[in-house]
PDB file of C-alpha atoms in Angstrom:
ATOM      1  CA  MET A   1       0.000   0.000   0.000  1.00 79.00           C
ATOM      2  CA  PHE A   2       1.221   3.504  -0.809  1.00 95.00           C
ATOM      3  CA  ILE A   3      -0.335   5.107   2.281  1.00 97.00           C
ATOM      4  CA  GLU A   4      -1.064   3.336   5.554  1.00 98.00           C
ATOM      5  CA  ILE A   5      -2.857   5.117   8.381  1.00 98.00           C
ATOM      6  CA  GLU A   6      -3.251   3.000  11.502  1.00 98.00           C
ATOM      7  CA  GLY A   7      -5.182   3.795  14.675  1.00 98.00           C
ATOM      8  CA  LEU A   8      -4.882   7.547  14.258  1.00 98.00           C
ATOM      9  CA  CYS A   9      -6.246   9.599  17.159  1.00 98.00           C
ATOM     10  CA  PHE A  10      -6.183  13.311  17.870  1.00 97.00           C
ATOM     11  CA  ARG A  11      -7.430  15.182  20.900  1.00 94.00           C
ATOM     12  CA  TYR A  12      -6.930  18.820  21.860  1.00 91.00           C
ATOM     13  CA  PRO A  13      -5.546  19.359  25.375  1.00 89.00           C
ATOM     14  CA  LYS A  14      -8.312  19.240  28.003  1.00 87.00           C
ATOM     15  CA  ALA A  15     -10.944  18.445  25.344  1.00 85.00           C
ATOM     16  CA  PRO A  16     -13.648  16.045  26.589  1.00 87.00           C
ATOM     17  CA  LYS A  17     -13.561  13.879  23.455  1.00 91.00           C
ATOM     18  CA  ALA A  18     -11.244  13.076  20.585  1.00 94.00           C
ATOM     19  CA  VAL A  19     -11.499  14.960  17.296  1.00 96.00           C
ATOM     20  CA  ILE A  20     -10.217  11.859  15.463  1.00 97.00           C
ATOM     21  CA  ASP A  21     -10.801   8.431  16.979  1.00 96.00           C
ATOM     22  CA  ASP A  22      -9.095   5.250  15.699  1.00 97.00           C
ATOM     23  CA  PHE A  23      -8.881   6.328  12.047  1.00 98.00           C
ATOM     24  CA  SER A  24      -7.353   3.571   9.892  1.00 98.00           C
ATOM     25  CA  LEU A  25      -7.115   3.530   6.095  1.00 98.00           C
ATOM     26  CA  THR A  26      -4.885   2.177   3.322  1.00 97.00           C
ATOM     27  CA  ILE A  27      -4.595   3.917  -0.041  1.00 97.00           C
ATOM     28  CA  ASP A  28      -3.094   2.680  -3.312  1.00 96.00           C
ATOM     29  CA  GLN A  29      -0.760   4.683  -5.537  1.00 96.00           C
ATOM     30  CA  GLY A  30      -2.785   6.970  -7.819  1.00 95.00           C
ATOM     31  CA  GLU A  31      -6.040   6.568  -5.902  1.00 96.00           C
ATOM     32  CA  VAL A  32      -8.336   9.543  -5.294  1.00 96.00           C
ATOM     33  CA  ILE A  33      -9.896   9.261  -1.839  1.00 97.00           C
ATOM     34  CA  CYS A  34     -12.660  11.492  -0.500  1.00 97.00           C
ATOM     35  CA  ILE A  35     -13.322  11.981   3.210  1.00 98.00           C
ATOM     36  CA  LEU A  36     -16.982  12.965   3.400  1.00 97.00           C
ATOM     37  CA  GLY A  37     -18.663  14.347   6.486  1.00 95.00           C
ATOM     38  CA  GLU A  38     -20.386  17.237   8.175  1.00 92.00           C
ATOM     39  CA  SER A  39     -18.630  20.416   9.239  1.00 90.00           C
ATOM     40  CA  GLY A  40     -16.733  19.928  12.497  1.00 88.00           C
ATOM     41  CA  GLY A  41     -16.538  16.163  12.057  1.00 91.00           C
ATOM     42  CA  GLY A  42     -12.740  16.013  11.865  1.00 95.00           C
ATOM     43  CA  LYS A  43     -12.194  15.852   8.101  1.00 96.00           C
ATOM     44  CA  SER A  44      -9.683  18.676   7.825  1.00 95.00           C
ATOM     45  CA  THR A  45      -7.883  17.461  10.946  1.00 97.00           C
ATOM     46  CA  VAL A  46      -7.068  14.202   9.140  1.00 98.00           C
ATOM     47  CA  LEU A  47      -5.437  16.200   6.336  1.00 97.00           C
ATOM     48  CA  ARG A  48      -3.457  18.277   8.826  1.00 97.00           C
ATOM     49  CA  LEU A  49      -2.235  15.116  10.565  1.00 98.00           C
ATOM     50  CA  VAL A  50      -1.131  13.555   7.268  1.00 98.00           C
ATOM     51  CA  ALA A  51       0.594  16.798   6.244  1.00 97.00           C
ATOM     52  CA  GLY A  52       2.377  17.047   9.594  1.00 98.00           C
ATOM     53  CA  LEU A  53       0.659  20.277  10.638  1.00 97.00           C
ATOM     54  CA  GLU A  54      -0.723  18.546  13.739  1.00 97.00           C
ATOM     55  CA  VAL A  55       0.756  15.780  15.900  1.00 97.00           C
ATOM     56  CA  PRO A  56      -1.528  12.804  16.616  1.00 97.00           C
ATOM     57  CA  SER A  57      -2.237  11.644  20.157  1.00 96.00           C
ATOM     58  CA  LYS A  58      -1.458   8.161  18.910  1.00 96.00           C
ATOM     59  CA  GLY A  59      -1.350   6.126  15.722  1.00 98.00           C
ATOM     60  CA  ARG A  60       0.959   5.758  12.750  1.00 98.00           C
ATOM     61  CA  ILE A  61       1.159   7.196   9.245  1.00 98.00           C
ATOM     62  CA  ARG A  62       3.357   5.630   6.551  1.00 98.00           C
ATOM     63  CA  ILE A  63       3.809   7.042   3.052  1.00 97.00           C
ATOM     64  CA  ASN A  64       5.610   4.974   0.411  1.00 95.00           C
ATOM     65  CA  ASP A  65       6.949   2.594   3.084  1.00 96.00           C
ATOM     66  CA  ILE A  66       8.412   5.431   5.170  1.00 97.00           C
ATOM     67  CA  THR A  67       7.045   6.129   8.646  1.00 98.00           C
ATOM     68  CA  MET A  68       6.044   9.789   8.903  1.00 98.00           C
ATOM     69  CA  VAL A  69       4.750   9.657  12.453  1.00 98.00           C
ATOM     70  CA  ASP A  70       4.318   7.129  15.246  1.00 97.00           C
ATOM     71  CA  GLU A  71       5.072   7.073  18.973  1.00 95.00           C
ATOM     72  CA  SER A  72       8.793   7.696  18.347  1.00 96.00           C
ATOM     73  CA  VAL A  73       9.007   9.323  14.895  1.00 97.00           C
ATOM     74  CA  PHE A  74       7.865  12.693  13.550  1.00 98.00           C
ATOM     75  CA  VAL A  75       8.925  13.793  10.068  1.00 98.00           C
ATOM     76  CA  GLN A  76       8.659  17.548   9.532  1.00 98.00           C
ATOM     77  CA  PRO A  77       5.987  18.705   7.033  1.00 96.00           C
ATOM     78  CA  GLU A  78       8.481  19.993   4.461  1.00 93.00           C
ATOM     79  CA  LYS A  79      10.196  16.586   4.333  1.00 95.00           C
ATOM     80  CA  ARG A  80       7.084  14.450   3.779  1.00 96.00           C
ATOM     81  CA  GLY A  81       6.670  15.002   0.038  1.00 94.00           C
ATOM     82  CA  VAL A  82       3.076  16.065   0.655  1.00 97.00           C
ATOM     83  CA  GLY A  83       1.388  19.030  -1.015  1.00 95.00           C
ATOM     84  CA  MET A  84      -1.713  20.674   0.440  1.00 95.00           C
ATOM     85  CA  VAL A  85      -4.172  23.112  -1.125  1.00 93.00           C
ATOM     86  CA  PHE A  86      -6.030  25.025   1.555  1.00 89.00           C
ATOM     87  CA  GLN A  87      -9.664  26.033   1.360  1.00 86.00           C
ATOM     88  CA  ASP A  88      -8.826  29.687   0.587  1.00 86.00           C
ATOM     89  CA  TYR A  89      -6.102  28.641  -1.928  1.00 88.00           C
ATOM     90  CA  SER A  90      -3.508  30.829  -0.059  1.00 89.00           C
ATOM     91  CA  LEU A  91      -2.093  32.439  -3.203  1.00 94.00           C
ATOM     92  CA  PHE A  92       0.335  35.309  -2.695  1.00 95.00           C
ATOM     93  CA  PRO A  93      -1.568  38.422  -3.839  1.00 96.00           C
ATOM     94  CA  HIS A  94       1.589  40.424  -4.652  1.00 97.00           C
ATOM     95  CA  MET A  95       2.954  37.700  -6.950  1.00 97.00           C
ATOM     96  CA  THR A  96       1.956  36.861 -10.503  1.00 97.00           C
ATOM     97  CA  VAL A  97       0.675  33.413 -11.425  1.00 97.00           C
ATOM     98  CA  ALA A  98       4.157  32.372 -12.582  1.00 97.00           C
ATOM     99  CA  GLU A  99       5.782  33.756  -9.423  1.00 96.00           C
ATOM    100  CA  ASN A 100       3.303  31.877  -7.245  1.00 96.00           C
ATOM    101  CA  ILE A 101       4.196  28.614  -8.977  1.00 96.00           C
ATOM    102  CA  ARG A 102       7.930  29.385  -8.814  1.00 95.00           C
ATOM    103  CA  PHE A 103       7.779  29.961  -5.054  1.00 92.00           C
ATOM    104  CA  GLY A 104       8.171  26.309  -4.020  1.00 84.00           C
ATOM    105  CA  LEU A 105      10.828  25.370  -6.582  1.00 94.00           C
ATOM    106  CA  ASN A 106      13.878  25.888  -4.396  1.00 85.00           C
ATOM    107  CA  LYS A 107      16.057  22.998  -5.556  1.00 82.00           C
ATOM    108  CA  MET A 108      16.053  23.769  -9.285  1.00 89.00           C
ATOM    109  CA  THR A 109      18.144  25.957 -11.561  1.00 92.00           C
ATOM    110  CA  ASN A 110      16.407  28.989 -13.081  1.00 93.00           C
ATOM    111  CA  LYS A 111      16.127  27.154 -16.398  1.00 94.00           C
ATOM    112  CA  GLU A 112      14.551  24.138 -14.693  1.00 95.00           C
ATOM    113  CA  LYS A 113      12.157  26.423 -12.814  1.00 95.00           C
ATOM    114  CA  ASP A 114      11.039  28.149 -16.017  1.00 95.00           C
ATOM    115  CA  TYR A 115      10.446  24.788 -17.690  1.00 95.00           C
ATOM    116  CA  ARG A 116       8.471  23.468 -14.723  1.00 96.00           C
ATOM    117  CA  ILE A 117       6.328  26.620 -14.579  1.00 96.00           C
ATOM    118  CA  THR A 118       5.490  26.219 -18.270  1.00 96.00           C
ATOM    119  CA  GLN A 119       4.638  22.551 -17.677  1.00 95.00           C
ATOM    120  CA  MET A 120       2.300  23.411 -14.816  1.00 95.00           C
ATOM    121  CA  LEU A 121       0.585  26.259 -16.671  1.00 95.00           C
ATOM    122  CA  ASP A 122      -0.023  23.954 -19.626  1.00 94.00           C
ATOM    123  CA  LEU A 123      -1.375  21.271 -17.294  1.00 93.00           C
ATOM    124  CA  VAL A 124      -3.979  23.622 -15.812  1.00 93.00           C
ATOM    125  CA  SER A 125      -4.666  25.403 -19.141  1.00 92.00           C
ATOM    126  CA  LEU A 126      -3.477  28.811 -17.923  1.00 95.00           C
ATOM    127  CA  GLY A 127      -0.519  29.380 -20.230  1.00 94.00           C
ATOM    128  CA  ASP A 128      -1.738  32.858 -21.187  1.00 95.00           C
ATOM    129  CA  TYR A 129      -2.204  33.931 -17.558  1.00 96.00           C
ATOM    130  CA  LYS A 130       1.326  33.681 -16.190  1.00 95.00           C
ATOM    131  CA  LYS A 131       1.708  37.467 -15.765  1.00 97.00           C
ATOM    132  CA  ARG A 132      -1.699  37.951 -14.138  1.00 97.00           C
ATOM    133  CA  TYR A 133      -2.193  38.544 -10.433  1.00 98.00           C
ATOM    134  CA  PRO A 134      -4.627  36.492  -8.304  1.00 96.00           C
ATOM    135  CA  TYR A 135      -7.151  39.353  -8.091  1.00 95.00           C
ATOM    136  CA  GLU A 136      -7.385  39.289 -11.903  1.00 97.00           C
ATOM    137  CA  LEU A 137      -8.490  35.637 -11.918  1.00 95.00           C
ATOM    138  CA  SER A 138     -11.825  33.926 -11.368  1.00 90.00           C
ATOM    139  CA  GLY A 139     -12.288  31.593  -8.409  1.00 87.00           C
ATOM    140  CA  GLY A 140     -11.852  28.554 -10.629  1.00 88.00           C
ATOM    141  CA  GLN A 141      -8.666  29.966 -12.139  1.00 92.00           C
ATOM    142  CA  GLN A 142      -7.266  30.767  -8.692  1.00 93.00           C
ATOM    143  CA  GLN A 143      -7.920  27.188  -7.662  1.00 90.00           C
ATOM    144  CA  ARG A 144      -6.072  25.834 -10.689  1.00 91.00           C
ATOM    145  CA  VAL A 145      -3.102  28.088  -9.913  1.00 94.00           C
ATOM    146  CA  ALA A 146      -3.090  26.801  -6.324  1.00 93.00           C
ATOM    147  CA  ILE A 147      -3.071  23.214  -7.577  1.00 93.00           C
ATOM    148  CA  ALA A 148      -0.325  23.991 -10.109  1.00 94.00           C
ATOM    149  CA  ARG A 149       1.799  25.614  -7.388  1.00 94.00           C
ATOM    150  CA  THR A 150       1.320  22.590  -5.124  1.00 95.00           C
ATOM    151  CA  LEU A 151       2.092  20.050  -7.868  1.00 94.00           C
ATOM    152  CA  ALA A 152       5.148  21.929  -9.175  1.00 94.00           C
ATOM    153  CA  PRO A 153       7.647  20.465  -6.617  1.00 94.00           C
ATOM    154  CA  LYS A 154       6.376  16.958  -7.550  1.00 93.00           C
ATOM    155  CA  PRO A 155       4.850  15.797  -4.246  1.00 95.00           C
ATOM    156  CA  SER A 156       3.934  12.141  -3.916  1.00 95.00           C
ATOM    157  CA  LEU A 157       0.605  12.974  -2.242  1.00 97.00           C
ATOM    158  CA  LEU A 158      -1.851  15.834  -2.785  1.00 96.00           C
ATOM    159  CA  LEU A 159      -4.257  16.972  -0.058  1.00 97.00           C
ATOM    160  CA  LEU A 160      -7.262  19.165  -0.923  1.00 96.00           C
ATOM    161  CA  ASP A 161      -9.280  20.849   1.828  1.00 94.00           C
ATOM    162  CA  GLU A 162     -12.888  21.508   0.694  1.00 92.00           C
ATOM    163  CA  PRO A 163     -11.655  22.264  -2.846  1.00 88.00           C
ATOM    164  CA  PHE A 164     -14.987  23.455  -4.260  1.00 86.00           C
ATOM    165  CA  SER A 165     -16.594  25.213  -1.296  1.00 85.00           C
ATOM    166  CA  ASN A 166     -15.649  28.722  -2.477  1.00 78.00           C
ATOM    167  CA  LEU A 167     -17.175  28.282  -5.930  1.00 79.00           C
ATOM    168  CA  ASP A 168     -20.638  29.317  -7.054  1.00 78.00           C
ATOM    169  CA  ALA A 169     -23.046  26.396  -7.398  1.00 76.00           C
ATOM    170  CA  HIS A 170     -23.335  26.740 -11.188  1.00 76.00           C
ATOM    171  CA  LEU A 171     -19.535  26.561 -11.542  1.00 80.00           C
ATOM    172  CA  ARG A 172     -18.892  23.618  -9.241  1.00 85.00           C
ATOM    173  CA  SER A 173     -19.715  20.891 -11.743  1.00 86.00           C
ATOM    174  CA  LYS A 174     -17.540  22.415 -14.486  1.00 85.00           C
ATOM    175  CA  ILE A 175     -14.582  23.023 -12.181  1.00 86.00           C
ATOM    176  CA  ARG A 176     -14.854  19.525 -10.667  1.00 89.00           C
ATOM    177  CA  GLU A 177     -14.498  17.994 -14.113  1.00 89.00           C
ATOM    178  CA  GLU A 178     -11.513  20.210 -14.939  1.00 88.00           C
ATOM    179  CA  ILE A 179      -9.727  19.314 -11.703  1.00 90.00           C
ATOM    180  CA  LYS A 180     -10.546  15.633 -12.144  1.00 90.00           C
ATOM    181  CA  ILE A 181      -8.872  15.651 -15.574  1.00 90.00           C
ATOM    182  CA  ILE A 182      -5.786  17.429 -14.193  1.00 90.00           C
ATOM    183  CA  LEU A 183      -5.411  14.918 -11.357  1.00 90.00           C
ATOM    184  CA  ARG A 184      -5.847  11.908 -13.656  1.00 90.00           C
ATOM    185  CA  GLN A 185      -3.191  13.265 -16.011  1.00 89.00           C
ATOM    186  CA  THR A 186      -0.649  13.441 -13.203  1.00 92.00           C
ATOM    187  CA  ASN A 187      -1.655  10.075 -11.659  1.00 91.00           C
ATOM    188  CA  ILE A 188      -0.962  11.566  -8.238  1.00 95.00           C
ATOM    189  CA  THR A 189      -2.434  10.069  -5.076  1.00 97.00           C
ATOM    190  CA  VAL A 190      -5.076  12.414  -3.650  1.00 97.00           C
ATOM    191  CA  ILE A 191      -6.996  12.789  -0.400  1.00 98.00           C
ATOM    192  CA  PHE A 192      -9.664  15.469  -0.427  1.00 97.00           C
ATOM    193  CA  VAL A 193     -12.313  16.386   2.100  1.00 96.00           C
ATOM    194  CA  THR A 194     -15.810  17.713   1.501  1.00 95.00           C
ATOM    195  CA  HIS A 195     -19.289  17.900   3.013  1.00 93.00           C
ATOM    196  CA  ASP A 196     -20.876  17.672  -0.461  1.00 91.00           C
ATOM    197  CA  GLU A 197     -21.910  14.255  -1.782  1.00 92.00           C
ATOM    198  CA  GLU A 198     -21.768  15.510  -5.369  1.00 90.00           C
ATOM    199  CA  ASP A 199     -18.067  16.292  -4.947  1.00 91.00           C
ATOM    200  CA  ALA A 200     -17.509  12.765  -3.671  1.00 93.00           C
ATOM    201  CA  LYS A 201     -19.566  11.144  -6.428  1.00 89.00           C
ATOM    202  CA  SER A 202     -17.845  12.945  -9.262  1.00 90.00           C
ATOM    203  CA  MET A 203     -14.232  12.856  -8.057  1.00 92.00           C
ATOM    204  CA  ALA A 204     -13.407   9.912  -5.814  1.00 94.00           C
ATOM    205  CA  ASP A 205     -12.410   6.298  -6.389  1.00 94.00           C
ATOM    206  CA  ARG A 206     -13.470   5.540  -2.810  1.00 96.00           C
ATOM    207  CA  VAL A 207     -15.335   7.543  -0.198  1.00 96.00           C
ATOM    208  CA  VAL A 208     -14.599   7.488   3.534  1.00 97.00           C
ATOM    209  CA  ILE A 209     -17.644   8.611   5.508  1.00 96.00           C
ATOM    210  CA  LEU A 210     -16.571  10.294   8.740  1.00 97.00           C
ATOM    211  CA  LYS A 211     -18.881  11.152  11.627  1.00 96.00           C
ATOM    212  CA  GLU A 212     -17.720  12.739  14.885  1.00 94.00           C
ATOM    213  CA  GLY A 213     -14.147  11.702  14.170  1.00 95.00           C
ATOM    214  CA  LYS A 214     -14.899   8.045  13.427  1.00 96.00           C
ATOM    215  CA  ILE A 215     -15.065   6.186  10.134  1.00 97.00           C
ATOM    216  CA  VAL A 216     -18.588   4.825   9.746  1.00 96.00           C
ATOM    217  CA  GLU A 217     -18.203   3.470   6.216  1.00 93.00           C
ATOM    218  CA  VAL A 218     -15.718   3.143   3.361  1.00 94.00           C
ATOM    219  CA  THR A 219     -17.398   2.720  -0.009  1.00 90.00           C
ATOM    220  CA  ASP A 220     -15.889   0.623  -2.760  1.00 76.00           C
ATOM    221  CA  HIS A 221     -15.621   2.895  -5.770  1.00 60.00           C
ATOM    222  CA  LYS A 222     -18.209   5.630  -6.176  1.00 54.00           C
ATOM    223  CA  LEU A 223     -21.298   6.561  -4.211  1.00 49.00           C
ATOM    224  CA  VAL A 224     -24.569   5.654  -5.907  1.00 46.00           C
TER     225      VAL A 224
END
């Protein structure tokens, strides 16, 4: 298995109950997994634990046969090979599209960076927008830039936090299909969280239904 999550628990200090309780899941290379649940049910906390932005109370996470966290190991977020797109996209407003994508490419020559930026802009169909600023883009375009910036350093795992929640209802279906195509082209492993069943139906290979921090069901393939 590419990703193994075993017995993951998370509780805030002095909190009466756990936010995440005995979360276990295995994920294959290239799979797109959706964690579906109501607001406040712990979905985004799972992403933060996988990314290394929170430390679990107990449990283990392994990615590509490397332990990222257990009772004696904690790999720092920047060393996990995990990319995360936050709900608000977190683009730098003072940087152009190309500069936003360039930001995470620290270990490349300038020529390699330019080539990678062009690759990413072509992938998300924004080749003509590289000199634009985020405020000049639509919500869907901003999202594609955020995904391009996150994919540019070639992470092994992509995490998406409520990727469609900021989009107007009439745009959601169109943008979902665009993002789905981008992700399939890269064959990257993806975990995304949502409260919307339509997001899960249209995007995911499997759906993990989470309620009050516990897995209540894992569907095989798509919801019906």
